[in-house]
PDB file of C-alpha atoms and ligand atoms in Angstrom:
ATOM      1  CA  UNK A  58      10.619  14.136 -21.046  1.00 70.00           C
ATOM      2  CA  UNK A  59       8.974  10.858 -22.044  1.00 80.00           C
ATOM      3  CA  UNK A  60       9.441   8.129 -20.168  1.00 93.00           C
ATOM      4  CA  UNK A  61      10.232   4.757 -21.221  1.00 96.00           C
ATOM      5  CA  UNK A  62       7.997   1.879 -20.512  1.00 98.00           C
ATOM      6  CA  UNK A  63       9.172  -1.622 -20.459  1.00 98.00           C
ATOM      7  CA  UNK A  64       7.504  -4.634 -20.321  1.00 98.00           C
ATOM      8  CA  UNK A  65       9.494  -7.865 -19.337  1.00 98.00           C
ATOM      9  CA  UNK A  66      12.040  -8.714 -16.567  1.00 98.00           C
ATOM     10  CA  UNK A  67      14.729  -9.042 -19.023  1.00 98.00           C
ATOM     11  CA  UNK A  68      14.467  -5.328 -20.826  1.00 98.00           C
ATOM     12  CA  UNK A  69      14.125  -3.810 -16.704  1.00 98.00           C
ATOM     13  CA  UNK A  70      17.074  -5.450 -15.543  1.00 97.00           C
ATOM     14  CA  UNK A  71      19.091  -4.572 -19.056  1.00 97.00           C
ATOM     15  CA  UNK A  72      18.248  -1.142 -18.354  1.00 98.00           C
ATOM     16  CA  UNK A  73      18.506  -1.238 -14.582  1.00 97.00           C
ATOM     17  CA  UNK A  74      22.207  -2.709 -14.778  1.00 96.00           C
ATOM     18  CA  UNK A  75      23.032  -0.112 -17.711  1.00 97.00           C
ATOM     19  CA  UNK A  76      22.259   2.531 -14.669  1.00 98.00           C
ATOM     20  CA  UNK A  77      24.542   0.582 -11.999  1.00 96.00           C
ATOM     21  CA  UNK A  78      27.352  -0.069 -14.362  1.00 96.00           C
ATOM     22  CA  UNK A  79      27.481   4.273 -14.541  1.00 98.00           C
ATOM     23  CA  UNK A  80      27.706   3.773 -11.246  1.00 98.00           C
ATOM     24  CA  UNK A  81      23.731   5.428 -10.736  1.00 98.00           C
ATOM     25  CA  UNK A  82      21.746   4.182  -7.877  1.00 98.00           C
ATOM     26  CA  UNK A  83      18.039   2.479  -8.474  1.00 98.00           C
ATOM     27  CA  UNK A  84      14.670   3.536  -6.629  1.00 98.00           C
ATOM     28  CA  UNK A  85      11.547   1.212  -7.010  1.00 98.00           C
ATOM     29  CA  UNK A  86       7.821   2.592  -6.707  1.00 98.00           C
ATOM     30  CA  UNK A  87       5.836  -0.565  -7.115  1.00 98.00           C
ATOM     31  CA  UNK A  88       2.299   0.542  -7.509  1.00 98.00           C
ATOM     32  CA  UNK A  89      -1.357  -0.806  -9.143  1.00 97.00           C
ATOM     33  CA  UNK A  90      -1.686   2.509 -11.530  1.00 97.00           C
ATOM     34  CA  UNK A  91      -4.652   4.305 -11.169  1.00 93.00           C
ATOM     35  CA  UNK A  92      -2.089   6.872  -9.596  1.00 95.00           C
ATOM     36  CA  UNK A  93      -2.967  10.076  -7.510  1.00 94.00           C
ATOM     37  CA  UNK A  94      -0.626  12.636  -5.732  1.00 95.00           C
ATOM     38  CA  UNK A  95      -0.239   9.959  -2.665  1.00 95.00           C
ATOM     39  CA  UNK A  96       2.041   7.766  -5.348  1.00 97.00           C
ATOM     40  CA  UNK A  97       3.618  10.726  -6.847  1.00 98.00           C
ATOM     41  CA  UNK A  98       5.072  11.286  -3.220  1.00 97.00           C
ATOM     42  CA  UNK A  99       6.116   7.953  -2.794  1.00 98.00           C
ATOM     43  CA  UNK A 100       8.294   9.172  -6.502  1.00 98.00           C
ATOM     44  CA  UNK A 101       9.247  12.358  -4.717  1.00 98.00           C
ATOM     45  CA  UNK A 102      10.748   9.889  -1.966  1.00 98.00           C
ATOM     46  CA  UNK A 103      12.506   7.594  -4.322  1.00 98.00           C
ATOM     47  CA  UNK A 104      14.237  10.509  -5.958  1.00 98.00           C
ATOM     48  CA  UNK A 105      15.212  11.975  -2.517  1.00 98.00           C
ATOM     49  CA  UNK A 106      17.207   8.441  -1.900  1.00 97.00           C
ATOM     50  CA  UNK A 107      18.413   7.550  -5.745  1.00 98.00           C
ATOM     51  CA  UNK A 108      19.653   8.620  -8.704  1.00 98.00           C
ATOM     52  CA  UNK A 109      16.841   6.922 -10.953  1.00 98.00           C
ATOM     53  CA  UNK A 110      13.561   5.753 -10.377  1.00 98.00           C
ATOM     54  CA  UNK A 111      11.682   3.447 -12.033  1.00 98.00           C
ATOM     55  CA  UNK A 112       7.433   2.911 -11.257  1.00 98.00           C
ATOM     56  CA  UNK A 113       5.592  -0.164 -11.657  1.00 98.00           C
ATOM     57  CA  UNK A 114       2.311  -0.527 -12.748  1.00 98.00           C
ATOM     58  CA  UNK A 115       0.796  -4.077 -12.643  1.00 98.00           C
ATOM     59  CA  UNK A 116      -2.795  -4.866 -11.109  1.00 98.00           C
ATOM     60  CA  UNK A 117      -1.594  -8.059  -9.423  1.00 98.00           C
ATOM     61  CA  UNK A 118      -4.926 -10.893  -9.880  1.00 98.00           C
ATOM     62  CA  UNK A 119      -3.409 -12.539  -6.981  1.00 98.00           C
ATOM     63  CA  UNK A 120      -4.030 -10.186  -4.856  1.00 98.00           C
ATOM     64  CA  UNK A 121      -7.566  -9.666  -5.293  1.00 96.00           C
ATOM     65  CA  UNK A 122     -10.459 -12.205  -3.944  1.00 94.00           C
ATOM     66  CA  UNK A 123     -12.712 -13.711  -6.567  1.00 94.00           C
ATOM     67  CA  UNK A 124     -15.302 -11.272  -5.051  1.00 91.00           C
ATOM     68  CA  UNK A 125     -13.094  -8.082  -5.510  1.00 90.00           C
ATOM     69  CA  UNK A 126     -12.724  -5.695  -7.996  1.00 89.00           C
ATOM     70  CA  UNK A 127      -9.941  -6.887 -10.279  1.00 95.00           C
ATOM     71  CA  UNK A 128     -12.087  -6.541 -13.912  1.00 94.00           C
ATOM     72  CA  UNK A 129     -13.370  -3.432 -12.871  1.00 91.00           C
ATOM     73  CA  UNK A 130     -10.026  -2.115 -11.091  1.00 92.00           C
ATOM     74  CA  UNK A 131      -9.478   1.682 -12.482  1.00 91.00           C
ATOM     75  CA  UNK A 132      -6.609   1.541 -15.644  1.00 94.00           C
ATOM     76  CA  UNK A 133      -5.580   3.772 -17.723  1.00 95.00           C
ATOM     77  CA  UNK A 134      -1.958   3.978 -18.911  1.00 96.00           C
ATOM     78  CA  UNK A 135      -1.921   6.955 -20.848  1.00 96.00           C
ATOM     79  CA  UNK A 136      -2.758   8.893 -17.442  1.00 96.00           C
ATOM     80  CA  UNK A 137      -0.171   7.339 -15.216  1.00 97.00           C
ATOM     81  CA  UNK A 138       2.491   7.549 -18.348  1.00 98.00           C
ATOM     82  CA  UNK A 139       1.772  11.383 -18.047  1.00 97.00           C
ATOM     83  CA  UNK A 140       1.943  11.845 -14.472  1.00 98.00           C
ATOM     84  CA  UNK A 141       4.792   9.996 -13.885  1.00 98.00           C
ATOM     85  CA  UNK A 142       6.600  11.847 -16.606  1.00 97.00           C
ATOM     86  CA  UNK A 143       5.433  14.686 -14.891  1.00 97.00           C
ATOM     87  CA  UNK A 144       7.509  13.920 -11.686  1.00 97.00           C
ATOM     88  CA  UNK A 145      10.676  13.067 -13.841  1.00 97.00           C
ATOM     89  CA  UNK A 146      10.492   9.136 -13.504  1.00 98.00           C
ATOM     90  CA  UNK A 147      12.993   7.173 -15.479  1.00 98.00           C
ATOM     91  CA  UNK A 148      11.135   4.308 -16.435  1.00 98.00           C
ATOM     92  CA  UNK A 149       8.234   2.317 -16.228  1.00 98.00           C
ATOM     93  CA  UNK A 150       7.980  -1.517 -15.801  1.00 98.00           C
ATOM     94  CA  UNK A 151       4.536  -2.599 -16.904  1.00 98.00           C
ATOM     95  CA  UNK A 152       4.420  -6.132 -17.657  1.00 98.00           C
ATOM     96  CA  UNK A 153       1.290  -8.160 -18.339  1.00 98.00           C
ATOM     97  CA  UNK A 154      -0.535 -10.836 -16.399  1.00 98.00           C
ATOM     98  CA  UNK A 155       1.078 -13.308 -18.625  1.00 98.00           C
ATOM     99  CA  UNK A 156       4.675 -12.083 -18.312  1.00 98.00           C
ATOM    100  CA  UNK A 157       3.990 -12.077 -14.546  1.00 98.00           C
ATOM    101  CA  UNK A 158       2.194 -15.330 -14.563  1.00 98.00           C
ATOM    102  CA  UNK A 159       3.525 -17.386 -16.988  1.00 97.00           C
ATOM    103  CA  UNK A 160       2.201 -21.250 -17.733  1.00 97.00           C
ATOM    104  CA  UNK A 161       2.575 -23.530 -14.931  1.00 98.00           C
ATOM    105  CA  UNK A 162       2.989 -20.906 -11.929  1.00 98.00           C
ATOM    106  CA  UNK A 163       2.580 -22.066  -8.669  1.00 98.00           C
ATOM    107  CA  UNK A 164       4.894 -20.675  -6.129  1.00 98.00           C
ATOM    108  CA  UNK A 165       3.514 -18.447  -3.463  1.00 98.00           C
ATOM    109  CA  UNK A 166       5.378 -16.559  -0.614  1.00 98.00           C
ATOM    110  CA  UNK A 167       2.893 -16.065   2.665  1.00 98.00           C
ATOM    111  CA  UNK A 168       3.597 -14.814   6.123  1.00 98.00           C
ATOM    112  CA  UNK A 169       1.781 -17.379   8.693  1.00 97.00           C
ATOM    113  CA  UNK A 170       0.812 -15.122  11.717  1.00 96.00           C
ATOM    114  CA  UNK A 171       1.654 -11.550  10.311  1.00 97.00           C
ATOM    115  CA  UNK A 172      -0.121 -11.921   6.806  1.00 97.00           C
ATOM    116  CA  UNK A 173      -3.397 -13.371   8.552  1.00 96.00           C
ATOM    117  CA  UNK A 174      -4.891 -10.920  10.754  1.00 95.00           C
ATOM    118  CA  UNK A 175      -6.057  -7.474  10.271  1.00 98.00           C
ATOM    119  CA  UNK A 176      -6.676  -7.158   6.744  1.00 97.00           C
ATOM    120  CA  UNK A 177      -5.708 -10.263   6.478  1.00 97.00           C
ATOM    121  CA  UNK A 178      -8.105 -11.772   8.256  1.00 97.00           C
ATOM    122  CA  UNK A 179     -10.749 -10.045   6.125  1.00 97.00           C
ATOM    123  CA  UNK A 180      -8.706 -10.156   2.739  1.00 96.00           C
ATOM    124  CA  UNK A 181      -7.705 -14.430   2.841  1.00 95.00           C
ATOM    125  CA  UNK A 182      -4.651 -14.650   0.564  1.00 96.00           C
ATOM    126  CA  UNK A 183      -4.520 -10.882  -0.045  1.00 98.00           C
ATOM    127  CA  UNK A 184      -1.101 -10.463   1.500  1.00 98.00           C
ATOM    128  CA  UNK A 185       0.304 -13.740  -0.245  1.00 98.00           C
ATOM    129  CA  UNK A 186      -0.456 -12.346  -3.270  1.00 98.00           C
ATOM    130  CA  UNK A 187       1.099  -8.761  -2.324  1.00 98.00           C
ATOM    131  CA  UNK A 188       3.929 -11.078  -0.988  1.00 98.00           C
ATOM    132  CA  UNK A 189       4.310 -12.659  -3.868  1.00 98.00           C
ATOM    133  CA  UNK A 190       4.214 -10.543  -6.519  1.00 98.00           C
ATOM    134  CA  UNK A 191       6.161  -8.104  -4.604  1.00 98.00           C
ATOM    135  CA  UNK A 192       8.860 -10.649  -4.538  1.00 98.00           C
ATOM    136  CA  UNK A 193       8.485 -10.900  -8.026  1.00 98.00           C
ATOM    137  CA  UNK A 194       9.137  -7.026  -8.433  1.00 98.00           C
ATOM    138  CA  UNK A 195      11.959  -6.709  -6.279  1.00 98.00           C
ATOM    139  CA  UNK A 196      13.982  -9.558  -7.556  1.00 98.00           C
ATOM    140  CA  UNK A 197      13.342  -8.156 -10.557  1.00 98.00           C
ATOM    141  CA  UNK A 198      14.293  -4.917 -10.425  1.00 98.00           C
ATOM    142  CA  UNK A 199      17.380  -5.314  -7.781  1.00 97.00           C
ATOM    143  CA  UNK A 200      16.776  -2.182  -6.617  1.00 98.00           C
ATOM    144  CA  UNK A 201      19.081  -0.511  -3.858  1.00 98.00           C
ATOM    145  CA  UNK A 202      15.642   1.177  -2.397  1.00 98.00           C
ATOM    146  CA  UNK A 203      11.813   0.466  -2.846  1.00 98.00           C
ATOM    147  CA  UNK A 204       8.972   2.836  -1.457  1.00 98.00           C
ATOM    148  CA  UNK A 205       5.677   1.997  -0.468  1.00 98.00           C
ATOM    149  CA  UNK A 206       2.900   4.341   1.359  1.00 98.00           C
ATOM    150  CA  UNK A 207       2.137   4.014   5.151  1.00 98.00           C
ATOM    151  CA  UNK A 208      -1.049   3.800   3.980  1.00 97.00           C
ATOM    152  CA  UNK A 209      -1.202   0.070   3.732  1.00 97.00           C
ATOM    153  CA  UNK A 210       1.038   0.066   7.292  1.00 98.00           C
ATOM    154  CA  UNK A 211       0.575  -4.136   7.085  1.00 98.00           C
ATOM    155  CA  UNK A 212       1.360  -4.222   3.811  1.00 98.00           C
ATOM    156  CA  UNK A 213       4.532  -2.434   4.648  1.00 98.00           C
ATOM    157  CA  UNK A 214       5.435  -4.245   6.991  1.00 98.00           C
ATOM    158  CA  UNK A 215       4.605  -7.743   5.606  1.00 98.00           C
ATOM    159  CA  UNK A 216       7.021  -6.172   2.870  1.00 98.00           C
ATOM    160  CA  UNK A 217       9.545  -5.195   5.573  1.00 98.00           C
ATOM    161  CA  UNK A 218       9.404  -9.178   6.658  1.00 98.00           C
ATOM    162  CA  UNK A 219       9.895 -10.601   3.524  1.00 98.00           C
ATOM    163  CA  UNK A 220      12.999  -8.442   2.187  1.00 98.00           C
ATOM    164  CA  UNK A 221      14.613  -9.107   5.658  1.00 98.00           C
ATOM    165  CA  UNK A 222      13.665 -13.121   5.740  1.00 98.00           C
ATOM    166  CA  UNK A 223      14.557 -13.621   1.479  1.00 98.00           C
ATOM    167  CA  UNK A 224      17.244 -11.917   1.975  1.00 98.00           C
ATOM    168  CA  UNK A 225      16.078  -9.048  -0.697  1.00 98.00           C
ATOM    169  CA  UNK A 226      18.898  -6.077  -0.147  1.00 97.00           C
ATOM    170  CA  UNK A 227      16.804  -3.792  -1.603  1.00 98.00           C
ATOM    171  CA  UNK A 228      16.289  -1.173   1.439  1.00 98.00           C
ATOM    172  CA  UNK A 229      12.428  -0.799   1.944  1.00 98.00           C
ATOM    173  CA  UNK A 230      11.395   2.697   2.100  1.00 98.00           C
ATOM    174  CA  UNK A 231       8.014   3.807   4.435  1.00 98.00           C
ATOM    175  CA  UNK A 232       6.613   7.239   2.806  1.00 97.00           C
ATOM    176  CA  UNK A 233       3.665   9.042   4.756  1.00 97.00           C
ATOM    177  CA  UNK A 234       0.189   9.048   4.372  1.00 97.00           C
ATOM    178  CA  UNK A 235      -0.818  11.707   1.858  1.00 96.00           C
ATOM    179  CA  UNK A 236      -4.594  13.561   2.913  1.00 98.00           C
ATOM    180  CA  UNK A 237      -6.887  15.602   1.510  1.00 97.00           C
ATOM    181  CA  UNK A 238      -7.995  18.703   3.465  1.00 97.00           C
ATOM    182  CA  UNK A 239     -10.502  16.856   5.637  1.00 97.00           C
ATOM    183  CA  UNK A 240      -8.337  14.157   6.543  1.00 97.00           C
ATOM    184  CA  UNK A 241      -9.117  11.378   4.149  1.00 98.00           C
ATOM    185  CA  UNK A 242      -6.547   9.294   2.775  1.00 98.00           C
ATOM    186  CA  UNK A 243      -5.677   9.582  -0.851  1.00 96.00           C
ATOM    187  CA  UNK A 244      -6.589   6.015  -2.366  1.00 93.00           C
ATOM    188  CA  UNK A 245      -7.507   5.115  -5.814  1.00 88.00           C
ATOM    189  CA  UNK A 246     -10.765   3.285  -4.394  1.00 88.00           C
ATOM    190  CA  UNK A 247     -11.904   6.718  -3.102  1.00 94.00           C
ATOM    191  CA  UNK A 248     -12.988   6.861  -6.732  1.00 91.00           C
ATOM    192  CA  UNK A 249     -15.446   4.550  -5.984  1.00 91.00           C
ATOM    193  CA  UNK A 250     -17.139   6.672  -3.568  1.00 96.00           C
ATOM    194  CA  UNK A 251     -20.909   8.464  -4.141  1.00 97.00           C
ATOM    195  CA  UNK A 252     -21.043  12.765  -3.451  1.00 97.00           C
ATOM    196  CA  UNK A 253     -22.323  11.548   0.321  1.00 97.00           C
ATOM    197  CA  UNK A 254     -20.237   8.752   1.054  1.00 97.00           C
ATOM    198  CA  UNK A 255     -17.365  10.820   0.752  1.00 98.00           C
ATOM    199  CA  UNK A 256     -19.049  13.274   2.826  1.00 97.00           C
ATOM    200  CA  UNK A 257     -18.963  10.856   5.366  1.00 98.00           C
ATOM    201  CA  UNK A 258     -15.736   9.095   4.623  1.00 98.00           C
ATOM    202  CA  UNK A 259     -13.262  11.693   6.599  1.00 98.00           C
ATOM    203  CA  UNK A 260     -14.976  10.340   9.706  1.00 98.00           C
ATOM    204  CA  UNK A 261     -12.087   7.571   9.678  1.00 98.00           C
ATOM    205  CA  UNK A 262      -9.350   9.444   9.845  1.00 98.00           C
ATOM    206  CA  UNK A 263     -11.394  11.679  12.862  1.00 98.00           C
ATOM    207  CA  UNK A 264     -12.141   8.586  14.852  1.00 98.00           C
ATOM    208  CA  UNK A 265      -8.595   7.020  14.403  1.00 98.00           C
ATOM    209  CA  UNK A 266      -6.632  10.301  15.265  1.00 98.00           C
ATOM    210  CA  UNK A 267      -9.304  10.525  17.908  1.00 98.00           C
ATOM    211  CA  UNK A 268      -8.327   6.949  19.652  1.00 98.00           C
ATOM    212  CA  UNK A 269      -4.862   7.877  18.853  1.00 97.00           C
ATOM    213  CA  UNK A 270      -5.188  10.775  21.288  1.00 97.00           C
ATOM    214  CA  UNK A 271      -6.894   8.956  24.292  1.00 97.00           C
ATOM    215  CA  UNK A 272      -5.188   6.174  24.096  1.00 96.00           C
ATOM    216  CA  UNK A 273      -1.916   8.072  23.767  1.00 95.00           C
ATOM    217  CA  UNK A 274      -3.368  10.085  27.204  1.00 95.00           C
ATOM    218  CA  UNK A 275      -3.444   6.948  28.658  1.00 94.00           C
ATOM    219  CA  UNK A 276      -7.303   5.322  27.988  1.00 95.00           C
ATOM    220  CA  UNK A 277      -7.947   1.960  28.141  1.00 95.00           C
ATOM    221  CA  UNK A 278      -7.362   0.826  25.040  1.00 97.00           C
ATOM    222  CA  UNK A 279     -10.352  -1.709  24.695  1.00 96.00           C
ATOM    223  CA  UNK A 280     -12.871   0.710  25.615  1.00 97.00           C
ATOM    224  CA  UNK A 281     -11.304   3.229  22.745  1.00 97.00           C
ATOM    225  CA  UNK A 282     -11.315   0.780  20.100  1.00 98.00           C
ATOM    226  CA  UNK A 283     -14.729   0.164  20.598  1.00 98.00           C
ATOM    227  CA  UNK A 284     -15.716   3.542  20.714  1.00 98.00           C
ATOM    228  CA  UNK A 285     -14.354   4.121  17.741  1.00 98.00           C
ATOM    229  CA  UNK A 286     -16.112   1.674  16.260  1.00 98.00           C
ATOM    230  CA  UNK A 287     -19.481   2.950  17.357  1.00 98.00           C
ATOM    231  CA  UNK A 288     -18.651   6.263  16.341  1.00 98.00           C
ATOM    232  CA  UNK A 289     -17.601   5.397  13.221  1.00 98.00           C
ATOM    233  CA  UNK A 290     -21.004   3.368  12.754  1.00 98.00           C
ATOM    234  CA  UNK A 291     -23.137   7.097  14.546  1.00 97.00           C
ATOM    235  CA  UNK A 292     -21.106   8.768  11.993  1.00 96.00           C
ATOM    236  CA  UNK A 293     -22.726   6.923   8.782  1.00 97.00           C
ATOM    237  CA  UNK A 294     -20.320   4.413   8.327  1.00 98.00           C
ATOM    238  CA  UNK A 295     -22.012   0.823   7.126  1.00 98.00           C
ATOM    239  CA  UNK A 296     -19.687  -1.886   8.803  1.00 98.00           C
ATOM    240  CA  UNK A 297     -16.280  -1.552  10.376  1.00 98.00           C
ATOM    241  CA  UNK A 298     -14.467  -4.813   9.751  1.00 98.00           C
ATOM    242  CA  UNK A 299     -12.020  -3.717  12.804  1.00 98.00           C
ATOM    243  CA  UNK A 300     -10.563  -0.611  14.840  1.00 98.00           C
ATOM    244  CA  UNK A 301      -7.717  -1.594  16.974  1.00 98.00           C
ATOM    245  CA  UNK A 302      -4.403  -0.743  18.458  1.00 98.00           C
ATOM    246  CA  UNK A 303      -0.945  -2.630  17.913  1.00 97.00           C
ATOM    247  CA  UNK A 304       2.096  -2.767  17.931  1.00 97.00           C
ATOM    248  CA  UNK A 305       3.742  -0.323  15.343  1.00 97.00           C
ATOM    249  CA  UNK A 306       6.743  -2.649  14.371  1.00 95.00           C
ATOM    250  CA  UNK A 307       4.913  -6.281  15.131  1.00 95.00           C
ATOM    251  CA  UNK A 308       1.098  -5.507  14.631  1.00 97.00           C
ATOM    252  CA  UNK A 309       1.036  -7.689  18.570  1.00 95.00           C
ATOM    253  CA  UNK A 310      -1.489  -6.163  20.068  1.00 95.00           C
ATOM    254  CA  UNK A 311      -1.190  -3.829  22.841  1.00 94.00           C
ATOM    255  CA  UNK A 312      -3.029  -3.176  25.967  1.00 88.00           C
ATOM    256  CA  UNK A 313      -1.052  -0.427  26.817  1.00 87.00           C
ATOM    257  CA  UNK A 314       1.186   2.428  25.239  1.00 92.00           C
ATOM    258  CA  UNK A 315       4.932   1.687  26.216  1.00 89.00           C
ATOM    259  CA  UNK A 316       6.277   1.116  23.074  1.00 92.00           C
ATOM    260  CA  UNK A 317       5.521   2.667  19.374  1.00 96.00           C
ATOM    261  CA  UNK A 318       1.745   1.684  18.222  1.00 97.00           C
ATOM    262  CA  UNK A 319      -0.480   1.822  15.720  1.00 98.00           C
ATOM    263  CA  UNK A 320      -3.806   2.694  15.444  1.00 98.00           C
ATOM    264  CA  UNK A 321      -5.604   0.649  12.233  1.00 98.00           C
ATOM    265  CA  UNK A 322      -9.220  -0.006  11.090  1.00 98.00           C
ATOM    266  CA  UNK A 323     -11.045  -1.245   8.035  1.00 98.00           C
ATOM    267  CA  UNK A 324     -14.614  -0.100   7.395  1.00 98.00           C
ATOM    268  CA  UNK A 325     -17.326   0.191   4.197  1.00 98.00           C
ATOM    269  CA  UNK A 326     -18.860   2.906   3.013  1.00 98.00           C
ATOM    270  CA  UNK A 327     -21.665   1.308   0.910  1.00 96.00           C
ATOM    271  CA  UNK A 328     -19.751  -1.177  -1.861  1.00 94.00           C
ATOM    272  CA  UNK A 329     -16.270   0.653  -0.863  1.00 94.00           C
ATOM    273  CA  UNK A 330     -14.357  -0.536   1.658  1.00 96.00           C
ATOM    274  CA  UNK A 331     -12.066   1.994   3.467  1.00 97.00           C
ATOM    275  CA  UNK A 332      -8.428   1.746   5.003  1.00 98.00           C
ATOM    276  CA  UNK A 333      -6.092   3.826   7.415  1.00 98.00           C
ATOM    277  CA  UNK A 334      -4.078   4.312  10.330  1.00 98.00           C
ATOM    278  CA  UNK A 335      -2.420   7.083  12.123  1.00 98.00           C
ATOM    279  CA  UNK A 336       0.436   6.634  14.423  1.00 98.00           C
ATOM    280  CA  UNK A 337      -0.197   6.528  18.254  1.00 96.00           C
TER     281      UNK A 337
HETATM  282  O1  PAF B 253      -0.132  -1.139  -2.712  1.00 51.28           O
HETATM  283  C1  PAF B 253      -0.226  -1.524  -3.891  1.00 51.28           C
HETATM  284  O2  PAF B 253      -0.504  -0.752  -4.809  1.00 51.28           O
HETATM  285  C2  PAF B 253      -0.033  -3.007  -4.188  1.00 51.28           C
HETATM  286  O3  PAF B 253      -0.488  -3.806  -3.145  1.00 51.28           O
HETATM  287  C3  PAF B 253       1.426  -3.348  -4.568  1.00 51.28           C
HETATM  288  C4  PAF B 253       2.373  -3.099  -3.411  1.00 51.28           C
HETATM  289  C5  PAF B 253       1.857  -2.543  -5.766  1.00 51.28           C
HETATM  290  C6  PAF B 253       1.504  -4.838  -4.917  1.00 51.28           C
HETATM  291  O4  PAF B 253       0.659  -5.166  -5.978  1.00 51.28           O
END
């Protein structure tokens, strides 16, 4: 079945409120395009919650740093059209920069504290773009559910915080991480990677499931961090921007495993620059 795209707020809410008034319920998968199986799940998981669901695709500028890989950001329309087809989506929203950012745009939403460390310590003003534009999307839309990946865990939960403190209804959905056979996280940057730094890259996911384990055992959880870090360095890795463990519903760190945690690290691979986590 083809799948209709629309391109402004005003054409996704006309078709979004033709669904509620037959009394249908609304999934959102917000997502960059570029799509691989990981965002097809997050689809799957929509459709297990809804009666229609409708994708995103917008490469948010805000979200990048001046330094980052906006221009050259993978798109290519045709592709995601067909795979999300493929899954039985029900429509597309994919507006343009313009639509999104029209003249005289100014208003942000940020998270003091939760959107700052972590990646966004690294990323400055990553997650108040993600913020905002999400915001954007969701008020949009209206949607009674939205999924995103646990791949970004802050993200999610920096989305989590926002719905709840805006008041968004829409329900915000976690979906897991999707892997290839050797452990490595599906991401549309692992495009980026050469034939031996994706040899290497699987190493992550190792090293995190690894600390996972100790720490889970009961290891101090300072010493495993930074053993991870060095073996993620040993294992060809070029810089690890950080390996730690927190708090699984705050991101506070934690010293010791009482509660549900987290472990989360950032590291480059040459030009690339890798994320994951795995639950403690
Ligand atoms: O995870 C992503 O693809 C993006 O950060 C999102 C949530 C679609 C916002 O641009």
């Amino acid at each position: 079945m083809p799948i209709e795209t629309v391109r402004t707020p005003g054409t996704l809410r006309a078709r979004i409120a033709g669904w509620r008034a037959e009394g249908l319920t609304v999934g959102l998968v917000p997502t960059m395009g570029a799509l691989h199986d990981g965002h097809l799940t997050l689809i799957r998981r929509a459709q297990e919650e809804v009666d229609r669901v409708c994708a995103t695709i917008f490469v948010n500028p805000t979200q990048f740093a001046p330094s980052e890989d906006f221009a050259v950001y993978p798109r290519d329309e045709g592709r995601d059209v067909a795979l999300l087809a493929g899954e039985g989506t029900n429509l597309l929203f994919s507006p343009t920069v313009e639509t999104m950012y029209g003249p005289g745009h100014v208003t942000r939403v940020s998270l003091p504290g939760l959107g700052d460390e972590l990646e966004g310590a690294f990323r400055p003003g990553f997650f108040t773009g993600v913020a905002t534009v999400v915001t954007m999307l969701l008020s949009q839309a209206g949607a009674d559910v939205a999924v995103f990946g646990e791949k970004d865990y802050q993200q999610l939960l920096v989305i989590r915080r926002l719905a709840t403190d805006l008041h968004i209804p829409t329900r915000i959905v976690g979906a897991p991480t999707l892997r290839e056979s050797d452990g490595l996280a599906l991401s549309s940057r692992n495009a980026y990677l050469s034939k031996d730094e994706r040899s290497v890259a699987p190493a992550l996911h190792r090293v995190l499931s690894r600390v996972a384990l100790r720490v889970r055992g009961g290891a101090e959880v300072g010493a495993e961090t930074e053993a991870g870090k060095a073996e993620l360095v040993e294992g060809g890795f070029d810089k690890v921007d950080y390996l730690d463990v927190r708090s699984a519903d705050t991101l506070a760190p934690v010293s010791r495993i009482e509660t549900p945690a987290r472990v989360l690290a950032a590291a480059w691979l040459g030009k690339t620059r890798l994320i994951d986590n795995v639950e403690v």
